[in-house]
Coordinates of C-alpha atoms in Angstrom, one line a residue:
X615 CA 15.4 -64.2 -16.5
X616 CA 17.1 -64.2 -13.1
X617 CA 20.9 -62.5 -13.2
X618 CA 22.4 -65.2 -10.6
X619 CA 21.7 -68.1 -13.6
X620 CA 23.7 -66.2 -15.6
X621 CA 26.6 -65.1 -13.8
X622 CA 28.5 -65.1 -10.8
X623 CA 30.7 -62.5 -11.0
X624 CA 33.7 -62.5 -8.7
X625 CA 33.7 -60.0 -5.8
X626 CA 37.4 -59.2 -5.2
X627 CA 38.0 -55.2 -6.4
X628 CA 34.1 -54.8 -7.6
X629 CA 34.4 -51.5 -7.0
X630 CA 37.5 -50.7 -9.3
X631 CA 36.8 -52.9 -12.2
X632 CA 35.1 -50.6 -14.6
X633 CA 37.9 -47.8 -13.6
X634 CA 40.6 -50.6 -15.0
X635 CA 38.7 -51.6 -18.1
X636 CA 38.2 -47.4 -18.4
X637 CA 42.1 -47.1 -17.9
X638 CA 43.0 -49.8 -20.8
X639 CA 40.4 -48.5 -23.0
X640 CA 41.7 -44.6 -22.7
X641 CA 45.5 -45.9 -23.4
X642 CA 44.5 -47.4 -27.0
X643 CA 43.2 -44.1 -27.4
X644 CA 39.8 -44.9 -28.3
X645 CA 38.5 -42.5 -26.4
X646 CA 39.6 -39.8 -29.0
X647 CA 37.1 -38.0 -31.3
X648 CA 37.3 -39.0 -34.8
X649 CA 36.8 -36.0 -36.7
X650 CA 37.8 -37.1 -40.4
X651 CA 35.7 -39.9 -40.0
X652 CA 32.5 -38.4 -39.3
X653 CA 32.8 -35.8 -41.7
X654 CA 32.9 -38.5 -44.3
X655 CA 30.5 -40.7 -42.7
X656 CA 28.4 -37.7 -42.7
X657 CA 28.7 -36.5 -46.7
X658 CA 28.0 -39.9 -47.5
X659 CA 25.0 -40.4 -45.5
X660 CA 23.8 -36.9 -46.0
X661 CA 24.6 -36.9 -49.8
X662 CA 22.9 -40.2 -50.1
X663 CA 19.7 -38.9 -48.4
X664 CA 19.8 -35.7 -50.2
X665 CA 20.0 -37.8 -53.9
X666 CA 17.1 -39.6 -53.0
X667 CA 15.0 -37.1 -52.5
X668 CA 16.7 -35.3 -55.8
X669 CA 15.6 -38.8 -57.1
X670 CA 12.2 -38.4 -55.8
X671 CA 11.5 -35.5 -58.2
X672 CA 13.2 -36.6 -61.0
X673 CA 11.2 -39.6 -61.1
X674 CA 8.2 -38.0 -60.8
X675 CA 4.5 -39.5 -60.9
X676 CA 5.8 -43.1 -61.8
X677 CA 4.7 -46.4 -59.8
X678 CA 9.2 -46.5 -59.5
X679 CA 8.5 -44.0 -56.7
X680 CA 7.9 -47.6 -54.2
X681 CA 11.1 -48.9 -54.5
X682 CA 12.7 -45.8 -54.3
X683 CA 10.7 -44.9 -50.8
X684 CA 12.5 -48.4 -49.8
X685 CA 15.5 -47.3 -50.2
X686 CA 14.5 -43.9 -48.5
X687 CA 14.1 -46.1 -45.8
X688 CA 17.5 -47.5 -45.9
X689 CA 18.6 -43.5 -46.4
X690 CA 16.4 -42.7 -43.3
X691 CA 17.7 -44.9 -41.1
X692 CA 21.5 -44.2 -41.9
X693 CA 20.7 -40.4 -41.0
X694 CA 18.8 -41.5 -37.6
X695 CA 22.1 -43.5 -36.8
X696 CA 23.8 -40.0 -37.1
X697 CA 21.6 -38.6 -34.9
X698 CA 22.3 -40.9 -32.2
X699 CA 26.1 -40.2 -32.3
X700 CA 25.1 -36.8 -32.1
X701 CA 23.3 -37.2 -29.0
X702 CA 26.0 -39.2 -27.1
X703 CA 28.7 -36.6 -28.2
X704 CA 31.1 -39.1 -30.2
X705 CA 31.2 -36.6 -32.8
X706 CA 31.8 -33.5 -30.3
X707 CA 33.1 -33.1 -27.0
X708 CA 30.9 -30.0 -26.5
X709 CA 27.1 -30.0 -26.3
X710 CA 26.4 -27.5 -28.8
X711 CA 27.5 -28.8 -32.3
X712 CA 26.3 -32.1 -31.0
X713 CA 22.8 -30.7 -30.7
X714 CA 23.2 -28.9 -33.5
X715 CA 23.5 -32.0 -35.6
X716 CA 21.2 -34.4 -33.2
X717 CA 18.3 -31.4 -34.4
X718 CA 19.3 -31.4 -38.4
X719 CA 19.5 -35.1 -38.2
X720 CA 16.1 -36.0 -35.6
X721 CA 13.7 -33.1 -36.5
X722 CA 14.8 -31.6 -39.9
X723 CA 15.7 -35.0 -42.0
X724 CA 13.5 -38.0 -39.5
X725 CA 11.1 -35.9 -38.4
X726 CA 11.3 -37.4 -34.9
X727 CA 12.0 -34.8 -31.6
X728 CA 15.9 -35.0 -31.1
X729 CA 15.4 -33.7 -27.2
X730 CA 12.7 -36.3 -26.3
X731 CA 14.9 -39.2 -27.6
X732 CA 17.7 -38.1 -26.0
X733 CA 15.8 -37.9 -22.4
X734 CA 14.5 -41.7 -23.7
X735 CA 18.0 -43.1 -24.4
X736 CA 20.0 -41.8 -21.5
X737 CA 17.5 -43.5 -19.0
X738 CA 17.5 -46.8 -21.3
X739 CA 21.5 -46.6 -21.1
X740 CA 21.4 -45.6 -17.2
X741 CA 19.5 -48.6 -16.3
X742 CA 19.4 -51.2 -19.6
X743 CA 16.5 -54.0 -19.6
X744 CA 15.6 -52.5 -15.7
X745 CA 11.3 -53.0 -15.7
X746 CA 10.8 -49.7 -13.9
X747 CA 13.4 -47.5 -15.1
X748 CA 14.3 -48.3 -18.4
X749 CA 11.6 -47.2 -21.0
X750 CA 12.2 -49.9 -23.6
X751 CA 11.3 -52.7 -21.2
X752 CA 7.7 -50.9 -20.4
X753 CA 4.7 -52.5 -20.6
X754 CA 3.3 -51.4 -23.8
X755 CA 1.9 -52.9 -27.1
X756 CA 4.4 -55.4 -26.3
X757 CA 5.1 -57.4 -22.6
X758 CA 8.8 -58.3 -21.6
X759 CA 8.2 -59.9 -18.5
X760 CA 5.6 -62.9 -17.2
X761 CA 3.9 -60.3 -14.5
X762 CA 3.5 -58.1 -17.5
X763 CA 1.8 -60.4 -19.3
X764 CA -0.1 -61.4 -16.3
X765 CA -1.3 -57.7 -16.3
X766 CA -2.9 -57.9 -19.6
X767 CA -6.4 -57.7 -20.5
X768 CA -8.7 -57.7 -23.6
X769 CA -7.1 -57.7 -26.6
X770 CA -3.7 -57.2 -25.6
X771 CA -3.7 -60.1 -23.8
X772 CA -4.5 -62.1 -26.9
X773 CA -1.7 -60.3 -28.5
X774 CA 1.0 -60.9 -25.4
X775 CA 0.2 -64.5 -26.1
X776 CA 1.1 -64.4 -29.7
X777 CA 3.6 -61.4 -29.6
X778 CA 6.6 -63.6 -31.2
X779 CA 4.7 -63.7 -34.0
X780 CA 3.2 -60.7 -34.6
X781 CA 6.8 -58.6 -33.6
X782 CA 8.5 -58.2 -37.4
X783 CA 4.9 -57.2 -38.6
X784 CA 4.0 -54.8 -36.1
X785 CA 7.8 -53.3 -36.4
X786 CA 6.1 -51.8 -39.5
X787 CA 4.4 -49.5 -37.0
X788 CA 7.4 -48.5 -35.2
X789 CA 8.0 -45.2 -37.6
X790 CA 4.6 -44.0 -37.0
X791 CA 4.9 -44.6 -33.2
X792 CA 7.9 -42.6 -33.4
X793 CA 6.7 -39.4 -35.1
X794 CA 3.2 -39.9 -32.4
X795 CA 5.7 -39.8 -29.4
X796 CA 7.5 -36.9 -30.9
X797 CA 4.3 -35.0 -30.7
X798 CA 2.9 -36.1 -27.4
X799 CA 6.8 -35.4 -25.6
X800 CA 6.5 -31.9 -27.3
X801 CA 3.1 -31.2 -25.9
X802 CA 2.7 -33.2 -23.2
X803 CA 2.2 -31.3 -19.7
X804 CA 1.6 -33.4 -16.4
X805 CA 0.8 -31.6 -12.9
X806 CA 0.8 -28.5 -14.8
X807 CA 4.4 -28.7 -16.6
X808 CA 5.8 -30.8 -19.5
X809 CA 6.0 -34.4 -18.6
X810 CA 9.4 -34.1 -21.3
X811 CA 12.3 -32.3 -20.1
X812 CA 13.4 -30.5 -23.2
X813 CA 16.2 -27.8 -24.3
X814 CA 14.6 -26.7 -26.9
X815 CA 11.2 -27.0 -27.1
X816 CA 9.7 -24.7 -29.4
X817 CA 12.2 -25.0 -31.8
X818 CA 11.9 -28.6 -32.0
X819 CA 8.5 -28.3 -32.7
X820 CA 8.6 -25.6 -35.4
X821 CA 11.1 -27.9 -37.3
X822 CA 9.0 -30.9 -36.7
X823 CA 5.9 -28.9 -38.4
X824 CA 8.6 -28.0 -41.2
X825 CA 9.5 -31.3 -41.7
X826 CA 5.7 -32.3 -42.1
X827 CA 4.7 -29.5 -44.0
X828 CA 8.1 -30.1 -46.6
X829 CA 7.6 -34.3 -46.7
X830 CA 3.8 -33.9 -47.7
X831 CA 4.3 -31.0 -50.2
X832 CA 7.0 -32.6 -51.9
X833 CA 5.4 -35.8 -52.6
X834 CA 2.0 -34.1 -53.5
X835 CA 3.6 -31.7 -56.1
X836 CA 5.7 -34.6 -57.7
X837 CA 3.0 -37.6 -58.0
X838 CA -0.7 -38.1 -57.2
X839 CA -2.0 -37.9 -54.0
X840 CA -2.3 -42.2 -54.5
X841 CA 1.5 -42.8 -55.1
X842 CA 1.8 -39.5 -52.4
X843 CA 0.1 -42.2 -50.1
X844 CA 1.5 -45.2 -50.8
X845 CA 4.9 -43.7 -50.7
X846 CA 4.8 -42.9 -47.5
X847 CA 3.3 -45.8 -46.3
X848 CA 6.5 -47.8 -47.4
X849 CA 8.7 -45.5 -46.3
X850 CA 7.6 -44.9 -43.0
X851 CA 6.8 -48.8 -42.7
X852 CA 9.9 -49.9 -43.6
X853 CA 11.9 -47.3 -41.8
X854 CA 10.2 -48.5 -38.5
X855 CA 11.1 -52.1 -39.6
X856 CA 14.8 -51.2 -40.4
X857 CA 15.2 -49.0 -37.3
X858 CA 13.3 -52.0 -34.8
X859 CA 15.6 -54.5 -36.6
X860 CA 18.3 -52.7 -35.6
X861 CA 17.7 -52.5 -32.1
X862 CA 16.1 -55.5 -31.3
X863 CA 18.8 -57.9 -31.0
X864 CA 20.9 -55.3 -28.5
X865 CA 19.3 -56.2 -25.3
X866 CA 16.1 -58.5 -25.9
X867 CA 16.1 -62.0 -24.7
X868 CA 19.1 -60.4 -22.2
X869 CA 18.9 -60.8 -18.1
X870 CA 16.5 -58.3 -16.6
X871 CA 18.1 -56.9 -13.4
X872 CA 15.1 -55.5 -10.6
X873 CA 15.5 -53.8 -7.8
X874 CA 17.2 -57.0 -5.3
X875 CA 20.4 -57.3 -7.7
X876 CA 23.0 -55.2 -6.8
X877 CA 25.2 -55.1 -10.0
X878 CA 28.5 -52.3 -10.8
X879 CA 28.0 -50.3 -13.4
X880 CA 30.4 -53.0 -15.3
X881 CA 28.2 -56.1 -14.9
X882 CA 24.8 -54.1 -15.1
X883 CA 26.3 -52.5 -18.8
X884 CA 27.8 -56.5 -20.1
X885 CA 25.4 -58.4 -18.4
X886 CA 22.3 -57.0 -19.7
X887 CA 24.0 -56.3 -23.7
X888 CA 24.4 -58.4 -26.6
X889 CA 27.2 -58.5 -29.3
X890 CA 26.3 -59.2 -33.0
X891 CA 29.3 -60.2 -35.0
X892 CA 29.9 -59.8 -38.4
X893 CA 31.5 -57.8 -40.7
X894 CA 32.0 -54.4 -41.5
X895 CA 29.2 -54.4 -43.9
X896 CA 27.2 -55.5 -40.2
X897 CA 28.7 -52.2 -39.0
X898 CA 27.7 -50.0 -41.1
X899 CA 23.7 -52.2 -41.3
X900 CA 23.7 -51.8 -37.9
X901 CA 25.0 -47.8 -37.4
X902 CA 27.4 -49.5 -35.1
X903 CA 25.0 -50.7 -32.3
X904 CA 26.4 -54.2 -33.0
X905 CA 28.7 -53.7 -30.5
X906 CA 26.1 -52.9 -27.9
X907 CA 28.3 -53.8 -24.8
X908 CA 31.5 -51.6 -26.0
X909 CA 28.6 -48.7 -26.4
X910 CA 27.1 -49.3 -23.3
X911 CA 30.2 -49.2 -21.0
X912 CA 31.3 -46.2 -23.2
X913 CA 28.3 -44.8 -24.7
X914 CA 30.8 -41.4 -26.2
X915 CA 33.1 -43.7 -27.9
X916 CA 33.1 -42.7 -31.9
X917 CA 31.4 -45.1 -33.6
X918 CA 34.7 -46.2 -35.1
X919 CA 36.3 -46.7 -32.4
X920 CA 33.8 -49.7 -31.6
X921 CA 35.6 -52.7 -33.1
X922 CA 39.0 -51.7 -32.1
X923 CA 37.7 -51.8 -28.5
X924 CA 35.6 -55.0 -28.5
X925 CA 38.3 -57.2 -28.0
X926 CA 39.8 -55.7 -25.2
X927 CA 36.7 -55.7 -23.3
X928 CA 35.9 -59.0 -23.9
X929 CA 39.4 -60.4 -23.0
X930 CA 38.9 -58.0 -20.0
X931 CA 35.4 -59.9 -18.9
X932 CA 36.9 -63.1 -19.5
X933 CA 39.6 -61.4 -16.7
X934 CA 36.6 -61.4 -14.6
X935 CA 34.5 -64.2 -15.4
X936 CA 31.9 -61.8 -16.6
X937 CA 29.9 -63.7 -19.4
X938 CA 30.1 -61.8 -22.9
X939 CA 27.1 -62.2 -24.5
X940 CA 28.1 -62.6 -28.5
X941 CA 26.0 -64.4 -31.4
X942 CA 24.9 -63.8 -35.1
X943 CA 22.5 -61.6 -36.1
X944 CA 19.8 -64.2 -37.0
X945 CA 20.3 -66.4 -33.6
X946 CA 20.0 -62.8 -32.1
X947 CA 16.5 -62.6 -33.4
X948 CA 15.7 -66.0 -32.5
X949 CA 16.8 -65.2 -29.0
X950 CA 14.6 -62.4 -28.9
X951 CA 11.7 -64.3 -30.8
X952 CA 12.6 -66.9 -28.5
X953 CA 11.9 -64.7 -24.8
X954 CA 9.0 -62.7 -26.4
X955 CA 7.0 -65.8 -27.1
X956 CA 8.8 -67.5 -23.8
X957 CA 7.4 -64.4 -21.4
X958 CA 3.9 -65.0 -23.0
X959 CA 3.7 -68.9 -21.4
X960 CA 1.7 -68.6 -18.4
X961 CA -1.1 -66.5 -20.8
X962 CA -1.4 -69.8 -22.7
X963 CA -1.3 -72.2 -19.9

């Protein structure tokens, strides 16, 4: 999708016009950790994916244990959304409680690697929906782009034809995909050094192995190695589906800036972003990411802080003609659906 059919953003004080938005945001003071907040945000979350697991034994060898590793899921994902506050310091200014948290919340209770995410997210925020630099927008077991598509062969370019389809199912796989890339950024060495850059290496893998060792122990001593199996299927399926879900309708189906558009940090943050309204309940469904252009142009700002600054920034873009890209959450699947199975057109020409 080219950027110039999308907008035309005016030219007068480029430069300067994230530095005023950044001024007017800082005044409301929504810049400001929120302390009280997170600490109840976080005994909720945590106490609700502690009593599950507390539920887990009680319940013991009983068929019950599916539903309940569905709503694991839902307690999984909560405790993920944690960990991505941790790792944009809205809970901290300073980088050690922040990884503190980010490692209890990633490797201990997920059982993904805090430090490889982390390196992930902060190139997808540097340059969102960018085909070389941002990792989302890879090539991969899905295409975002026709030349992607183009680049298939085999079975994949079967799938890149059909890809629409087949997303919500083969979100069922994102969990697993998760842990794997874990592993592989932990271990992973390229030209003789890791190919990750990681803080903390080691320990990130021993609490990775911890988390393994606990997750399949627990299950195994409390119901037979069937349920054991089955449990986990569900709940690492439906995790993946919850966290994909999640994600998906942020920046999919959103321009895709390359390396001839010259965008401010502003336009290349809005223009690239999409808003899901709603209600609180969204909010909280959604860990916050609902307001993906507020979190882009301040990716620090408490998650709290979100919905206070949403309409300042968009009256702000209106300002400066800068298209604010809001919609519900289904039409933001069915824009997503919509460029997925768009991008796979020349495959089935």
């Amino acid at each position: 999708m080219a950027l110039g059919a999308v907008a035309e953003p005016p030219v007068r004080r480029r430069g300067s016009d994230y530095a005023q938005l950044s001024r007017r945001i800082s005044q409301a003071g929504l810049l400001e950790r929120r302390p009280g907040w997170y600490v109840t945000r976080i005994v909720f979350t945590l106490g609700a994916f502690v009593a599950g697991w507390v539920a887990v034994v009680l319940l013991g060898d009983s068929w019950w244990q599916l539903p309940l590793a569905a709503l694991m899921a839902v307690a999984t994902t909560q405790v993920a959304f944690l960990g991505h506050d941790a790792g944009h310091r809205q809970m901290f200014r300073r980088r050690g409680p922040s990884e503190v948290v980010g490692l209890l919340a990633g490797n201990v209770a997920v059982g993904i690697s805090y430090g490889w995410w982390v390196d992930k997210h902060n190139r997808h925020h540097a340059n969102p929906n960018h085909e070389d630099e941002d990792p989302d927008v890879g090539a991969g077991a899905l295409v975002w782009t026709p030349e992607q598509a183009l680049e298939t062969r085999g079975f994949g370019r079967w799938m890149a034809q059909r890809q629409a389809y087949f997303f919500f199912p083969m979100l069922l796989l994102e969990g697993l995909s998760l842990h794997v890339a874990s592993i592989r950024a932990i271990v992973g060495r390229e030209d003789g050094k890791y190919a990750v850059p990681m803080r903390h290496r080691v320990v990130e893998a021993a609490l990775l192995v911890a988390h393994t060792a606990a997750y399949v122990a627990l299950l195994l001593a409390v119901m037979s190695p069937v349920k054991a199996l089955l449990f986990a299927v569900v709940h690492q399926a439906l995790w993946g589906l919850y966290m994909g879900c999640a994600f998906a309708p942020n920046h999919k189906g959103m321009p895709m800036p390359t390396a001839e558009d010259e965008l401010d940090f502003l336009r290349k943050q809005v223009l690239t972003s999409r808003n899901v309204r709603g209600s609180r309940l969204v909010d909280a469904t959604l860990g916050g990411l609902n307001y993906q252009i507020e979190h882009h142009l301040f990716p620090n700002m408490p998650r709290a802080n979100l919905r206070r600054a949403q309409p300042i920034v968009r009256a702000y873009c209106v300002e400066q003609g800068i298209p604010y890209a809001e919609t519900g959450l289904v039409e933001s699947y069915r824009q997503a659906l919509g460029h997925l199975h768009e991008v796979g057109r020349p495959l089935r020409g």
